[in-house]
GROMACS .gro file of N, CA and C in nm:
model
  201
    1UNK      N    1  -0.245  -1.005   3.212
    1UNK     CA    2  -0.379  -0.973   3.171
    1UNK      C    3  -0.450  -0.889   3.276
    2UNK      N    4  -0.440  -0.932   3.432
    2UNK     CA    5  -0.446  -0.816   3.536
    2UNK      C    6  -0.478  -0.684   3.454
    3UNK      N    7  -0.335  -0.610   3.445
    3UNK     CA    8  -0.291  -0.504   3.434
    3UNK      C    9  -0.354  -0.435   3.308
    4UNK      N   10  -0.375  -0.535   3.189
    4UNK     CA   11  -0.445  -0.473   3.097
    4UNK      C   12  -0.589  -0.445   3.082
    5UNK      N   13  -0.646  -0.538   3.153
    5UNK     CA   14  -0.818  -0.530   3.194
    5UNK      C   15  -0.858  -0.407   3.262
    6UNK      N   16  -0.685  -0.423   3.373
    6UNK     CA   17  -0.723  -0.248   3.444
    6UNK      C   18  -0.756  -0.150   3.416
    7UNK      N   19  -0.620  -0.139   3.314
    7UNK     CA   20  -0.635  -0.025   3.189
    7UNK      C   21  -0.739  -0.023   3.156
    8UNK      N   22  -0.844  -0.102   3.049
    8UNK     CA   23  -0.877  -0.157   2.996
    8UNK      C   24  -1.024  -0.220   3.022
    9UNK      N   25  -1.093  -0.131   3.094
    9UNK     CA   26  -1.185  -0.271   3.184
    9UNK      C   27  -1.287  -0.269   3.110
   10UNK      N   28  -1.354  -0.192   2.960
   10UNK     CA   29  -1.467  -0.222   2.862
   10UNK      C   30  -1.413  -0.328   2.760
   11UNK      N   31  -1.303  -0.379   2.749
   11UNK     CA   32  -1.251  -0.452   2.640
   11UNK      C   33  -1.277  -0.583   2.668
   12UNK      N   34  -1.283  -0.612   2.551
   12UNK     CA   35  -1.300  -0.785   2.555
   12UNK      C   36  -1.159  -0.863   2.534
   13UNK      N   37  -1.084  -0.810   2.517
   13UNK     CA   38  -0.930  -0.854   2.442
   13UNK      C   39  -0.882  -0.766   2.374
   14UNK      N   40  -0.787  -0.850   2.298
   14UNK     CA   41  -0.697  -0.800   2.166
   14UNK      C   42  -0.730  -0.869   2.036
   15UNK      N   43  -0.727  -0.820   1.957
   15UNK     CA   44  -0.764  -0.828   1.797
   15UNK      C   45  -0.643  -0.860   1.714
   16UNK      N   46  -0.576  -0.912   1.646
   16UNK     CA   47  -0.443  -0.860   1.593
   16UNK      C   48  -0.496  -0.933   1.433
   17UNK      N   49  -0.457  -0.866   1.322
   17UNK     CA   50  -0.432  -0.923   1.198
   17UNK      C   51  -0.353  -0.920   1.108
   18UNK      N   52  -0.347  -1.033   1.026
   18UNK     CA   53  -0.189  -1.023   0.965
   18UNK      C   54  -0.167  -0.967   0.834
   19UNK      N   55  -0.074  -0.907   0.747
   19UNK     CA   56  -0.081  -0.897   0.661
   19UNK      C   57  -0.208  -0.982   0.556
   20UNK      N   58  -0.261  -0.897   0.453
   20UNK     CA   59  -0.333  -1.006   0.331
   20UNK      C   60  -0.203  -1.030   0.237
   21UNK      N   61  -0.232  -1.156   0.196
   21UNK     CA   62  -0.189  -1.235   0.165
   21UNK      C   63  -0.275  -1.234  -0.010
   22UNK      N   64  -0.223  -1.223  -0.161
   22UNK     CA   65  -0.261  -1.226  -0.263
   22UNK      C   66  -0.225  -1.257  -0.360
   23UNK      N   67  -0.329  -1.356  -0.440
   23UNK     CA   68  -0.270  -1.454  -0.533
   23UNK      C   69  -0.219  -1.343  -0.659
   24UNK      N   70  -0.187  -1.399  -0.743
   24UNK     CA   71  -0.109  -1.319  -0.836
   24UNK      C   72  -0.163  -1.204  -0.918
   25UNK      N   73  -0.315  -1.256  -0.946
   25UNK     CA   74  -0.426  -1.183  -1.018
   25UNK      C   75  -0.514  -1.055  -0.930
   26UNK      N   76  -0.388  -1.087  -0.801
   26UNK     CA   77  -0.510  -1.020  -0.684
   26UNK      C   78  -0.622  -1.027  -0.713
   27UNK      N   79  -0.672  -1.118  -0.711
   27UNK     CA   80  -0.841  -1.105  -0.682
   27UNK      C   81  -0.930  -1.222  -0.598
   28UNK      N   82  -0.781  -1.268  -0.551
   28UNK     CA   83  -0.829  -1.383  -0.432
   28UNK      C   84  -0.689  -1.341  -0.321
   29UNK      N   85  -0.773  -1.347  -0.184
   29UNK     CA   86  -0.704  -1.301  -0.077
   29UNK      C   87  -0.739  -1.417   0.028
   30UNK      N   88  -0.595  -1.396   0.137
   30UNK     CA   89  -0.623  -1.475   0.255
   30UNK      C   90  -0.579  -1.375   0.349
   31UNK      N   91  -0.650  -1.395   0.481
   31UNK     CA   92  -0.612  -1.330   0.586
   31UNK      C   93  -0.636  -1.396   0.728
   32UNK      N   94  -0.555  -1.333   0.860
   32UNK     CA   95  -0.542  -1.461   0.974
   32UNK      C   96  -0.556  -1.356   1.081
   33UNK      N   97  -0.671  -1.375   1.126
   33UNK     CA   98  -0.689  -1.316   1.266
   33UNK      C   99  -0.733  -1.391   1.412
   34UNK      N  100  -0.646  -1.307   1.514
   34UNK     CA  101  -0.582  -1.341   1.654
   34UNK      C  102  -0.646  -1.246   1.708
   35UNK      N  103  -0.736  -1.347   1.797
   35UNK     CA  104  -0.789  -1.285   1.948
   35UNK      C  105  -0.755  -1.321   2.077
   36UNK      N  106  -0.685  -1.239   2.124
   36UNK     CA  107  -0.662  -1.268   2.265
   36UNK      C  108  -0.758  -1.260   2.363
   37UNK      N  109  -0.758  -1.304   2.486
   37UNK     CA  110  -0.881  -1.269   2.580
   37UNK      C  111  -0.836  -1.323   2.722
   38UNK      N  112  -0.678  -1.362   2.760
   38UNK     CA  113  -0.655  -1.401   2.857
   38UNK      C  114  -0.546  -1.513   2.863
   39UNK      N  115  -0.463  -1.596   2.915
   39UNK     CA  116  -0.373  -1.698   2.942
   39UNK      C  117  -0.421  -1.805   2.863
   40UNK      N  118  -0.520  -1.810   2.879
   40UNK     CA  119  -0.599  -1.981   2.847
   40UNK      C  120  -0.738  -1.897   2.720
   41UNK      N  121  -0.725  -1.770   2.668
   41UNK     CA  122  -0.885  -1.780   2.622
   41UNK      C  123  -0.802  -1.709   2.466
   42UNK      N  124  -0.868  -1.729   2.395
   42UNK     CA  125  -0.798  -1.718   2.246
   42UNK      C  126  -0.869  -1.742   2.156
   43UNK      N  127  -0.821  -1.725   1.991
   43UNK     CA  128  -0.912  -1.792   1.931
   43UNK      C  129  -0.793  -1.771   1.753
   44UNK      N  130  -0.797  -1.842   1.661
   44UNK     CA  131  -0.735  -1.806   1.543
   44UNK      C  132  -0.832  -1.827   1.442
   45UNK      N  133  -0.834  -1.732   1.358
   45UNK     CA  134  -0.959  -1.752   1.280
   45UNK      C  135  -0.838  -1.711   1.111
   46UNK      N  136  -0.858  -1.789   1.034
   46UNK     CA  137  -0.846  -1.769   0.888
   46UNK      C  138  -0.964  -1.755   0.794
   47UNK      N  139  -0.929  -1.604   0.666
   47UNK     CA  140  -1.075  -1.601   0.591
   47UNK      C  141  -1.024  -1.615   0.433
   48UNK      N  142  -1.084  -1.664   0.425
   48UNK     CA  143  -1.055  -1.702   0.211
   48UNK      C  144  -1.145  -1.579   0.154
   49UNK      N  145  -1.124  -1.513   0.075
   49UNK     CA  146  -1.128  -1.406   0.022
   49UNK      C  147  -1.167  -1.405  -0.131
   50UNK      N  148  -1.256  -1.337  -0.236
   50UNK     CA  149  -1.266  -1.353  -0.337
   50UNK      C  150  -1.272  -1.160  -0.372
   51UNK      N  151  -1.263  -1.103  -0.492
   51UNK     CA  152  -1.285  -0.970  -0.538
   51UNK      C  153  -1.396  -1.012  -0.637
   52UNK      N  154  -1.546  -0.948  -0.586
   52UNK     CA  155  -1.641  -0.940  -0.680
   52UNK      C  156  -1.656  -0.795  -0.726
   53UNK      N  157  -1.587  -0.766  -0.866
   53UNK     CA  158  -1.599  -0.639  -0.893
   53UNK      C  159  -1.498  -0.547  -0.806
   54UNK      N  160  -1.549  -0.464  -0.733
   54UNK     CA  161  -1.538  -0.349  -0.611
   54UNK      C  162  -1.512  -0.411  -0.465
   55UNK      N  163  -1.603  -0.517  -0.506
   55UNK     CA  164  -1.621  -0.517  -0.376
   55UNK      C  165  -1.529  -0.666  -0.286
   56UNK      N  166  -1.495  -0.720  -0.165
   56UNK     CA  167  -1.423  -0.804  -0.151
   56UNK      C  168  -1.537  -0.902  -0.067
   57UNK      N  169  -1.562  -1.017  -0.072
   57UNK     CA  170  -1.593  -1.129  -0.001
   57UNK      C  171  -1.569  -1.250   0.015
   58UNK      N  172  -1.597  -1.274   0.196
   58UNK     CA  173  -1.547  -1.359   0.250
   58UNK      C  174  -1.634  -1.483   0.192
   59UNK      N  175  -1.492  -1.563   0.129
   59UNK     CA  176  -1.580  -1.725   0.049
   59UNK      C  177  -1.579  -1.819   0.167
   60UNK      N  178  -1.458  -1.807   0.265
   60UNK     CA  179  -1.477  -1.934   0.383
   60UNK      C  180  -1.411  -1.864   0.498
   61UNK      N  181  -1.441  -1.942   0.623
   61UNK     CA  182  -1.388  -1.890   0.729
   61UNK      C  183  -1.316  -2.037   0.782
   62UNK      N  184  -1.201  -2.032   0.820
   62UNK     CA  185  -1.188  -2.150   0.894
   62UNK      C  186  -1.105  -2.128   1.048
   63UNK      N  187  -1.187  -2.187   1.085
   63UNK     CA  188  -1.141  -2.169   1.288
   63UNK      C  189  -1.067  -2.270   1.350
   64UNK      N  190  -0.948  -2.257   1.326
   64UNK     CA  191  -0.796  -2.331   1.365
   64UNK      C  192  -0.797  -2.355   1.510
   65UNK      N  193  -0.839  -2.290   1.627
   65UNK     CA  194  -0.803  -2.284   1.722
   65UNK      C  195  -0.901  -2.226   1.834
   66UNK      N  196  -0.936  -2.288   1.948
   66UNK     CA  197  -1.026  -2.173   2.001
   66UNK      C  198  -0.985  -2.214   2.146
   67UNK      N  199  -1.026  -2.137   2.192
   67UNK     CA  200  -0.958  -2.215   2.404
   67UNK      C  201  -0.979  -2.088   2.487
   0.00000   0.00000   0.00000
């Protein structure tokens, strides 16, 4: 983490997200995002997903993990 802050020294971390994930009708989605921020600092966040129309929103968030 050193070495990347170096690089790096306006960042707060890393971001990473995973594929969406969609029920058959596609019009309900899940998705899982990973923040890094150091050895010990992290966080996993999952979002439940609905399609209103056009548009996509988040129905729940749930926070698996944080440190």
């Amino acid at each position: 983490w050193d070495q990347f802050y170096k690089a790096y020294p306006d960042t707060c971390g890393l971001i990473f997200f995973s594929r969406v994930g969609f029920n058959l009708q596609k019009d309900k989605a899940f998705v899982n995002e990973m923040i890094a921020c150091g050895p010990d600092c992290g966080a996993v966040i999952f979002y439940k997903m609905s399609k209103n129309g056009e548009l996509w929103c988040i129905d729940e968030i749930f926070v698996c993990g944080v440190s």
